[in-house]
């Protein structure tokens, strides 16, 4: 007897197809024929993910076929599921018309052997669909499709198609949320957001700054600090807080203007500051102010 897939089967399915879509997207830059395969796999991943979404939420009956008022062991059409999904959301990580466009492209590929030429719109649509799956899965269920890079950039971070898709998704995120976007110091893509709006496996939480392009991430509570840049005056100066050099100096760089002069850490209050903004030097020790120098001297007595 025909039966519906369970939550675990749907989960495994959409992950497999999404990962293959990522791999094929990478190949498509050098060989355009892989784009159609990436599109098909991304579309299948989307279909399975939406079924997973309703199944995990205990609402599978909402997307089941009915006959004479009785639920059948079959799903309604994907287009209907997609429309129903959007009818239940005030906002979404994906633009409906783009997801519909991907569905139409998939049908053209499979049923009419069309969409065989290179199409940058389709390519970026594939990437944005993958980010829709990742972000919805993360925001609703706390799970991730993509993983933190741990110092090794994501293989697609230099891929033009990937970067274009990331750019579009970041723009969409900015439309949904009132948030600040920064330039990544690792890959130079304007795609860094806070962990409040996007997470990665291994980088979950608002304390992270995350690049959606190369998946580099910085923990601004422990690994790094944010400081107001003394050049552009934006709070975009990122400091490597665990890498102290001689004379209380630390490496830092502004993700907004590119300024990369040294910063110091006050020996008394442990606040980072730009030496150019003024400092106090007493007995071989640097302080951010005369008050801190005096307090440190009092504690040393």
GROMACS .gro file of C-alpha atoms in nm:
model
  301
    1UNK     CA    1   0.000   0.000   0.000
    2UNK     CA    2   0.125   0.348  -0.088
    3UNK     CA    3   0.238   0.552   0.213
    4UNK     CA    4   0.374   0.899   0.276
    5UNK     CA    5   0.744   0.941   0.358
    6UNK     CA    6   0.820   1.018   0.720
    7UNK     CA    7   1.007   1.318   0.856
    8UNK     CA    8   1.348   1.147   0.856
    9UNK     CA    9   1.313   1.029   0.496
   10UNK     CA   10   1.217   1.377   0.377
   11UNK     CA   11   1.503   1.532   0.575
   12UNK     CA   12   1.761   1.297   0.427
   13UNK     CA   13   1.616   1.353   0.081
   14UNK     CA   14   1.625   1.732   0.072
   15UNK     CA   15   1.976   1.741   0.221
   16UNK     CA   16   2.109   1.500  -0.043
   17UNK     CA   17   1.958   1.693  -0.333
   18UNK     CA   18   2.063   2.030  -0.190
   19UNK     CA   19   2.424   1.919  -0.145
   20UNK     CA   20   2.431   1.786  -0.501
   21UNK     CA   21   2.288   2.115  -0.627
   22UNK     CA   22   2.572   2.301  -0.454
   23UNK     CA   23   2.830   2.074  -0.615
   24UNK     CA   24   2.676   2.110  -0.961
   25UNK     CA   25   2.654   2.487  -0.925
   26UNK     CA   26   3.030   2.489  -0.874
   27UNK     CA   27   3.084   2.288  -1.190
   28UNK     CA   28   2.850   2.506  -1.395
   29UNK     CA   29   3.089   2.801  -1.407
   30UNK     CA   30   3.337   2.608  -1.623
   31UNK     CA   31   3.080   2.385  -1.797
   32UNK     CA   32   2.733   2.543  -1.843
   33UNK     CA   33   2.564   2.207  -1.902
   34UNK     CA   34   2.578   2.142  -1.528
   35UNK     CA   35   2.348   2.437  -1.461
   36UNK     CA   36   2.039   2.246  -1.572
   37UNK     CA   37   2.130   1.958  -1.341
   38UNK     CA   38   2.187   2.201  -1.053
   39UNK     CA   39   1.845   2.356  -1.119
   40UNK     CA   40   1.667   2.021  -1.120
   41UNK     CA   41   1.835   1.912  -0.797
   42UNK     CA   42   1.764   2.245  -0.626
   43UNK     CA   43   1.399   2.219  -0.727
   44UNK     CA   44   1.370   1.862  -0.595
   45UNK     CA   45   1.539   1.973  -0.272
   46UNK     CA   46   1.284   2.253  -0.240
   47UNK     CA   47   0.989   2.018  -0.297
   48UNK     CA   48   1.113   1.772  -0.037
   49UNK     CA   49   1.197   2.050   0.208
   50UNK     CA   50   0.847   2.199   0.197
   51UNK     CA   51   0.696   1.854   0.255
   52UNK     CA   52   0.939   1.812   0.544
   53UNK     CA   53   0.840   2.155   0.676
   54UNK     CA   54   0.471   2.068   0.702
   55UNK     CA   55   0.539   1.714   0.822
   56UNK     CA   56   0.769   1.827   1.103
   57UNK     CA   57   0.519   2.092   1.208
   58UNK     CA   58   0.250   1.825   1.240
   59UNK     CA   59   0.053   1.975   0.952
   60UNK     CA   60   0.101   1.712   0.683
   61UNK     CA   61  -0.278   1.686   0.641
   62UNK     CA   62  -0.272   2.039   0.497
   63UNK     CA   63  -0.074   1.918   0.195
   64UNK     CA   64  -0.237   1.578   0.143
   65UNK     CA   65  -0.474   1.499  -0.141
   66UNK     CA   66  -0.839   1.442  -0.054
   67UNK     CA   67  -1.097   1.219  -0.218
   68UNK     CA   68  -1.459   1.237  -0.112
   69UNK     CA   69  -1.344   1.428   0.193
   70UNK     CA   70  -1.096   1.161   0.298
   71UNK     CA   71  -0.720   1.214   0.318
   72UNK     CA   72  -0.517   1.013   0.068
   73UNK     CA   73  -0.164   0.880   0.108
   74UNK     CA   74  -0.034   1.126  -0.148
   75UNK     CA   75   0.072   1.490  -0.160
   76UNK     CA   76  -0.096   1.768  -0.354
   77UNK     CA   77   0.107   1.925  -0.638
   78UNK     CA   78   0.420   2.120  -0.552
   79UNK     CA   79   0.273   2.444  -0.689
   80UNK     CA   80  -0.018   2.405  -0.446
   81UNK     CA   81   0.217   2.331  -0.155
   82UNK     CA   82   0.425   2.637  -0.240
   83UNK     CA   83   0.117   2.861  -0.253
   84UNK     CA   84  -0.009   2.718   0.075
   85UNK     CA   85   0.329   2.780   0.238
   86UNK     CA   86   0.320   3.147   0.142
   87UNK     CA   87  -0.040   3.180   0.257
   88UNK     CA   88   0.073   3.083   0.608
   89UNK     CA   89   0.369   3.325   0.629
   90UNK     CA   90   0.387   3.698   0.689
   91UNK     CA   91   0.735   3.698   0.534
   92UNK     CA   92   0.977   3.447   0.388
   93UNK     CA   93   1.346   3.399   0.316
   94UNK     CA   94   1.255   3.327  -0.044
   95UNK     CA   95   1.080   3.532  -0.310
   96UNK     CA   96   0.780   3.332  -0.431
   97UNK     CA   97   0.813   3.431  -0.797
   98UNK     CA   98   1.174   3.305  -0.797
   99UNK     CA   99   1.073   2.969  -0.650
  100UNK     CA  100   0.793   2.944  -0.906
  101UNK     CA  101   1.042   3.033  -1.179
  102UNK     CA  102   1.271   2.751  -1.066
  103UNK     CA  103   0.978   2.509  -1.079
  104UNK     CA  104   0.897   2.621  -1.434
  105UNK     CA  105   1.263   2.587  -1.535
  106UNK     CA  106   1.272   2.235  -1.396
  107UNK     CA  107   0.962   2.143  -1.598
  108UNK     CA  108   1.117   2.290  -1.913
  109UNK     CA  109   1.433   2.086  -1.858
  110UNK     CA  110   1.262   1.755  -1.785
  111UNK     CA  111   0.962   1.769  -2.016
  112UNK     CA  112   1.078   1.981  -2.309
  113UNK     CA  113   1.459   1.952  -2.298
  114UNK     CA  114   1.476   2.332  -2.276
  115UNK     CA  115   1.683   2.560  -2.051
  116UNK     CA  116   2.000   2.412  -2.198
  117UNK     CA  117   2.177   2.747  -2.250
  118UNK     CA  118   2.362   2.943  -1.985
  119UNK     CA  119   2.122   3.164  -1.788
  120UNK     CA  120   2.263   3.380  -1.510
  121UNK     CA  121   1.915   3.446  -1.369
  122UNK     CA  122   1.853   3.072  -1.335
  123UNK     CA  123   2.198   3.020  -1.184
  124UNK     CA  124   2.147   3.282  -0.913
  125UNK     CA  125   1.796   3.150  -0.854
  126UNK     CA  126   1.945   2.809  -0.773
  127UNK     CA  127   2.177   2.963  -0.514
  128UNK     CA  128   1.902   3.172  -0.358
  129UNK     CA  129   1.676   2.867  -0.334
  130UNK     CA  130   1.946   2.682  -0.141
  131UNK     CA  131   1.976   2.976   0.097
  132UNK     CA  132   1.598   2.982   0.137
  133UNK     CA  133   1.606   2.617   0.245
  134UNK     CA  134   1.899   2.675   0.481
  135UNK     CA  135   1.759   2.987   0.645
  136UNK     CA  136   1.405   2.856   0.686
  137UNK     CA  137   1.535   2.531   0.835
  138UNK     CA  138   1.755   2.727   1.074
  139UNK     CA  139   1.499   2.987   1.181
  140UNK     CA  140   1.213   2.740   1.227
  141UNK     CA  141   1.394   2.431   1.354
  142UNK     CA  142   1.744   2.541   1.455
  143UNK     CA  143   1.921   2.317   1.202
  144UNK     CA  144   2.166   2.409   0.927
  145UNK     CA  145   2.244   2.302   0.573
  146UNK     CA  146   2.570   2.498   0.557
  147UNK     CA  147   2.865   2.474   0.797
  148UNK     CA  148   3.114   2.724   0.937
  149UNK     CA  149   3.433   2.731   0.727
  150UNK     CA  150   3.683   2.718   1.020
  151UNK     CA  151   3.946   2.921   0.833
  152UNK     CA  152   3.914   2.739   0.500
  153UNK     CA  153   3.687   2.937   0.263
  154UNK     CA  154   3.386   2.760   0.118
  155UNK     CA  155   3.490   2.603  -0.218
  156UNK     CA  156   3.240   2.820  -0.406
  157UNK     CA  157   3.338   3.150  -0.244
  158UNK     CA  158   3.525   3.262  -0.558
  159UNK     CA  159   3.259   3.125  -0.795
  160UNK     CA  160   3.089   3.408  -0.987
  161UNK     CA  161   2.751   3.234  -0.990
  162UNK     CA  162   2.763   3.167  -0.617
  163UNK     CA  163   2.870   3.523  -0.537
  164UNK     CA  164   2.590   3.666  -0.751
  165UNK     CA  165   2.333   3.445  -0.581
  166UNK     CA  166   2.467   3.536  -0.237
  167UNK     CA  167   2.448   3.904  -0.326
  168UNK     CA  168   2.082   3.868  -0.419
  169UNK     CA  169   1.999   3.676  -0.103
  170UNK     CA  170   2.175   3.931   0.119
  171UNK     CA  171   1.978   4.210  -0.050
  172UNK     CA  172   1.658   4.018   0.024
  173UNK     CA  173   1.762   3.971   0.389
  174UNK     CA  174   1.819   4.345   0.415
  175UNK     CA  175   1.466   4.405   0.285
  176UNK     CA  176   1.318   4.170   0.547
  177UNK     CA  177   1.521   4.289   0.846
  178UNK     CA  178   1.657   4.626   0.949
  179UNK     CA  179   2.016   4.510   0.967
  180UNK     CA  180   2.370   4.619   0.894
  181UNK     CA  181   2.573   4.445   0.622
  182UNK     CA  182   2.953   4.444   0.630
  183UNK     CA  183   3.231   4.352   0.389
  184UNK     CA  184   3.405   4.021   0.465
  185UNK     CA  185   3.774   4.057   0.547
  186UNK     CA  186   3.839   3.703   0.422
  187UNK     CA  187   3.674   3.710   0.076
  188UNK     CA  188   3.599   4.082   0.030
  189UNK     CA  189   3.231   4.014  -0.045
  190UNK     CA  190   2.969   4.254   0.090
  191UNK     CA  191   2.791   3.968   0.266
  192UNK     CA  192   2.857   3.974   0.641
  193UNK     CA  193   2.557   3.980   0.875
  194UNK     CA  194   2.514   3.912   1.245
  195UNK     CA  195   2.414   3.573   1.378
  196UNK     CA  196   2.081   3.724   1.478
  197UNK     CA  197   1.972   3.692   1.115
  198UNK     CA  198   2.171   3.395   0.982
  199UNK     CA  199   2.344   3.094   1.133
  200UNK     CA  200   2.584   2.820   1.031
  201UNK     CA  201   2.656   2.481   1.180
  202UNK     CA  202   2.920   2.566   1.440
  203UNK     CA  203   2.831   2.936   1.440
  204UNK     CA  204   2.488   2.965   1.592
  205UNK     CA  205   2.406   3.272   1.797
  206UNK     CA  206   2.382   3.650   1.782
  207UNK     CA  207   2.744   3.684   1.898
  208UNK     CA  208   2.871   3.583   1.553
  209UNK     CA  209   2.949   3.786   1.244
  210UNK     CA  210   2.892   3.552   0.949
  211UNK     CA  211   2.985   3.581   0.582
  212UNK     CA  212   2.722   3.422   0.360
  213UNK     CA  213   2.972   3.391   0.075
  214UNK     CA  214   3.274   3.210   0.223
  215UNK     CA  215   3.107   3.102   0.552
  216UNK     CA  216   3.381   3.265   0.757
  217UNK     CA  217   3.255   3.356   1.104
  218UNK     CA  218   3.384   3.557   1.397
  219UNK     CA  219   3.267   3.533   1.757
  220UNK     CA  220   3.269   3.899   1.864
  221UNK     CA  221   3.224   3.803   2.229
  222UNK     CA  222   3.527   3.573   2.252
  223UNK     CA  223   3.737   3.552   1.934
  224UNK     CA  224   3.722   3.916   1.823
  225UNK     CA  225   3.596   4.262   1.913
  226UNK     CA  226   3.419   4.536   1.722
  227UNK     CA  227   3.552   4.889   1.754
  228UNK     CA  228   3.451   5.221   1.603
  229UNK     CA  229   3.695   5.296   1.321
  230UNK     CA  230   3.899   5.612   1.374
  231UNK     CA  231   3.894   5.682   0.999
  232UNK     CA  232   3.535   5.626   0.878
  233UNK     CA  233   3.378   5.642   1.227
  234UNK     CA  234   3.169   5.329   1.168
  235UNK     CA  235   3.163   5.047   1.423
  236UNK     CA  236   3.315   4.808   1.173
  237UNK     CA  237   3.675   4.772   1.295
  238UNK     CA  238   3.729   4.401   1.366
  239UNK     CA  239   4.006   4.306   1.611
  240UNK     CA  240   4.171   3.969   1.661
  241UNK     CA  241   4.130   3.966   2.039
  242UNK     CA  242   4.334   3.650   2.102
  243UNK     CA  243   4.647   3.760   1.916
  244UNK     CA  244   4.835   4.010   2.130
  245UNK     CA  245   5.163   4.141   1.991
  246UNK     CA  246   5.440   4.341   2.158
  247UNK     CA  247   5.351   4.664   2.341
  248UNK     CA  248   4.984   4.562   2.386
  249UNK     CA  249   4.923   4.583   2.011
  250UNK     CA  250   4.657   4.385   1.825
  251UNK     CA  251   4.582   4.328   1.458
  252UNK     CA  252   4.263   4.485   1.329
  253UNK     CA  253   4.094   4.596   1.010
  254UNK     CA  254   3.786   4.797   0.919
  255UNK     CA  255   3.540   4.606   0.703
  256UNK     CA  256   3.393   4.934   0.583
  257UNK     CA  257   3.689   5.148   0.471
  258UNK     CA  258   3.979   4.901   0.483
  259UNK     CA  259   4.184   5.084   0.747
  260UNK     CA  260   4.421   4.831   0.908
  261UNK     CA  261   4.639   5.014   1.160
  262UNK     CA  262   4.729   4.858   1.494
  263UNK     CA  263   4.506   4.894   1.799
  264UNK     CA  264   4.593   4.859   2.167
  265UNK     CA  265   4.422   4.712   2.470
  266UNK     CA  266   4.421   4.928   2.781
  267UNK     CA  267   4.597   4.747   3.064
  268UNK     CA  268   4.347   4.878   3.319
  269UNK     CA  269   3.997   4.860   3.167
  270UNK     CA  270   4.091   4.611   2.891
  271UNK     CA  271   3.913   4.825   2.634
  272UNK     CA  272   4.052   4.830   2.280
  273UNK     CA  273   4.133   5.171   2.135
  274UNK     CA  274   4.309   5.339   1.844
  275UNK     CA  275   4.641   5.492   1.956
  276UNK     CA  276   4.569   5.775   1.711
  277UNK     CA  277   4.274   5.878   1.929
  278UNK     CA  278   4.509   5.938   2.222
  279UNK     CA  279   4.684   5.720   2.477
  280UNK     CA  280   4.882   5.744   2.799
  281UNK     CA  281   5.220   5.573   2.845
  282UNK     CA  282   5.345   5.510   3.200
  283UNK     CA  283   5.639   5.289   3.298
  284UNK     CA  284   5.624   5.081   2.981
  285UNK     CA  285   5.247   5.031   2.997
  286UNK     CA  286   4.982   5.183   2.768
  287UNK     CA  287   4.643   5.312   2.883
  288UNK     CA  288   4.345   5.457   2.700
  289UNK     CA  289   4.324   5.755   2.937
  290UNK     CA  290   4.496   5.924   3.230
  291UNK     CA  291   4.211   5.808   3.454
  292UNK     CA  292   4.288   5.445   3.370
  293UNK     CA  293   4.659   5.504   3.430
  294UNK     CA  294   4.582   5.648   3.774
  295UNK     CA  295   4.342   5.367   3.867
  296UNK     CA  296   4.598   5.108   3.760
  297UNK     CA  297   4.864   5.279   3.971
  298UNK     CA  298   4.630   5.282   4.272
  299UNK     CA  299   4.558   4.910   4.233
  300UNK     CA  300   4.931   4.837   4.213
  301UNK     CA  301   5.010   5.006   4.544
   0.00000   0.00000   0.00000
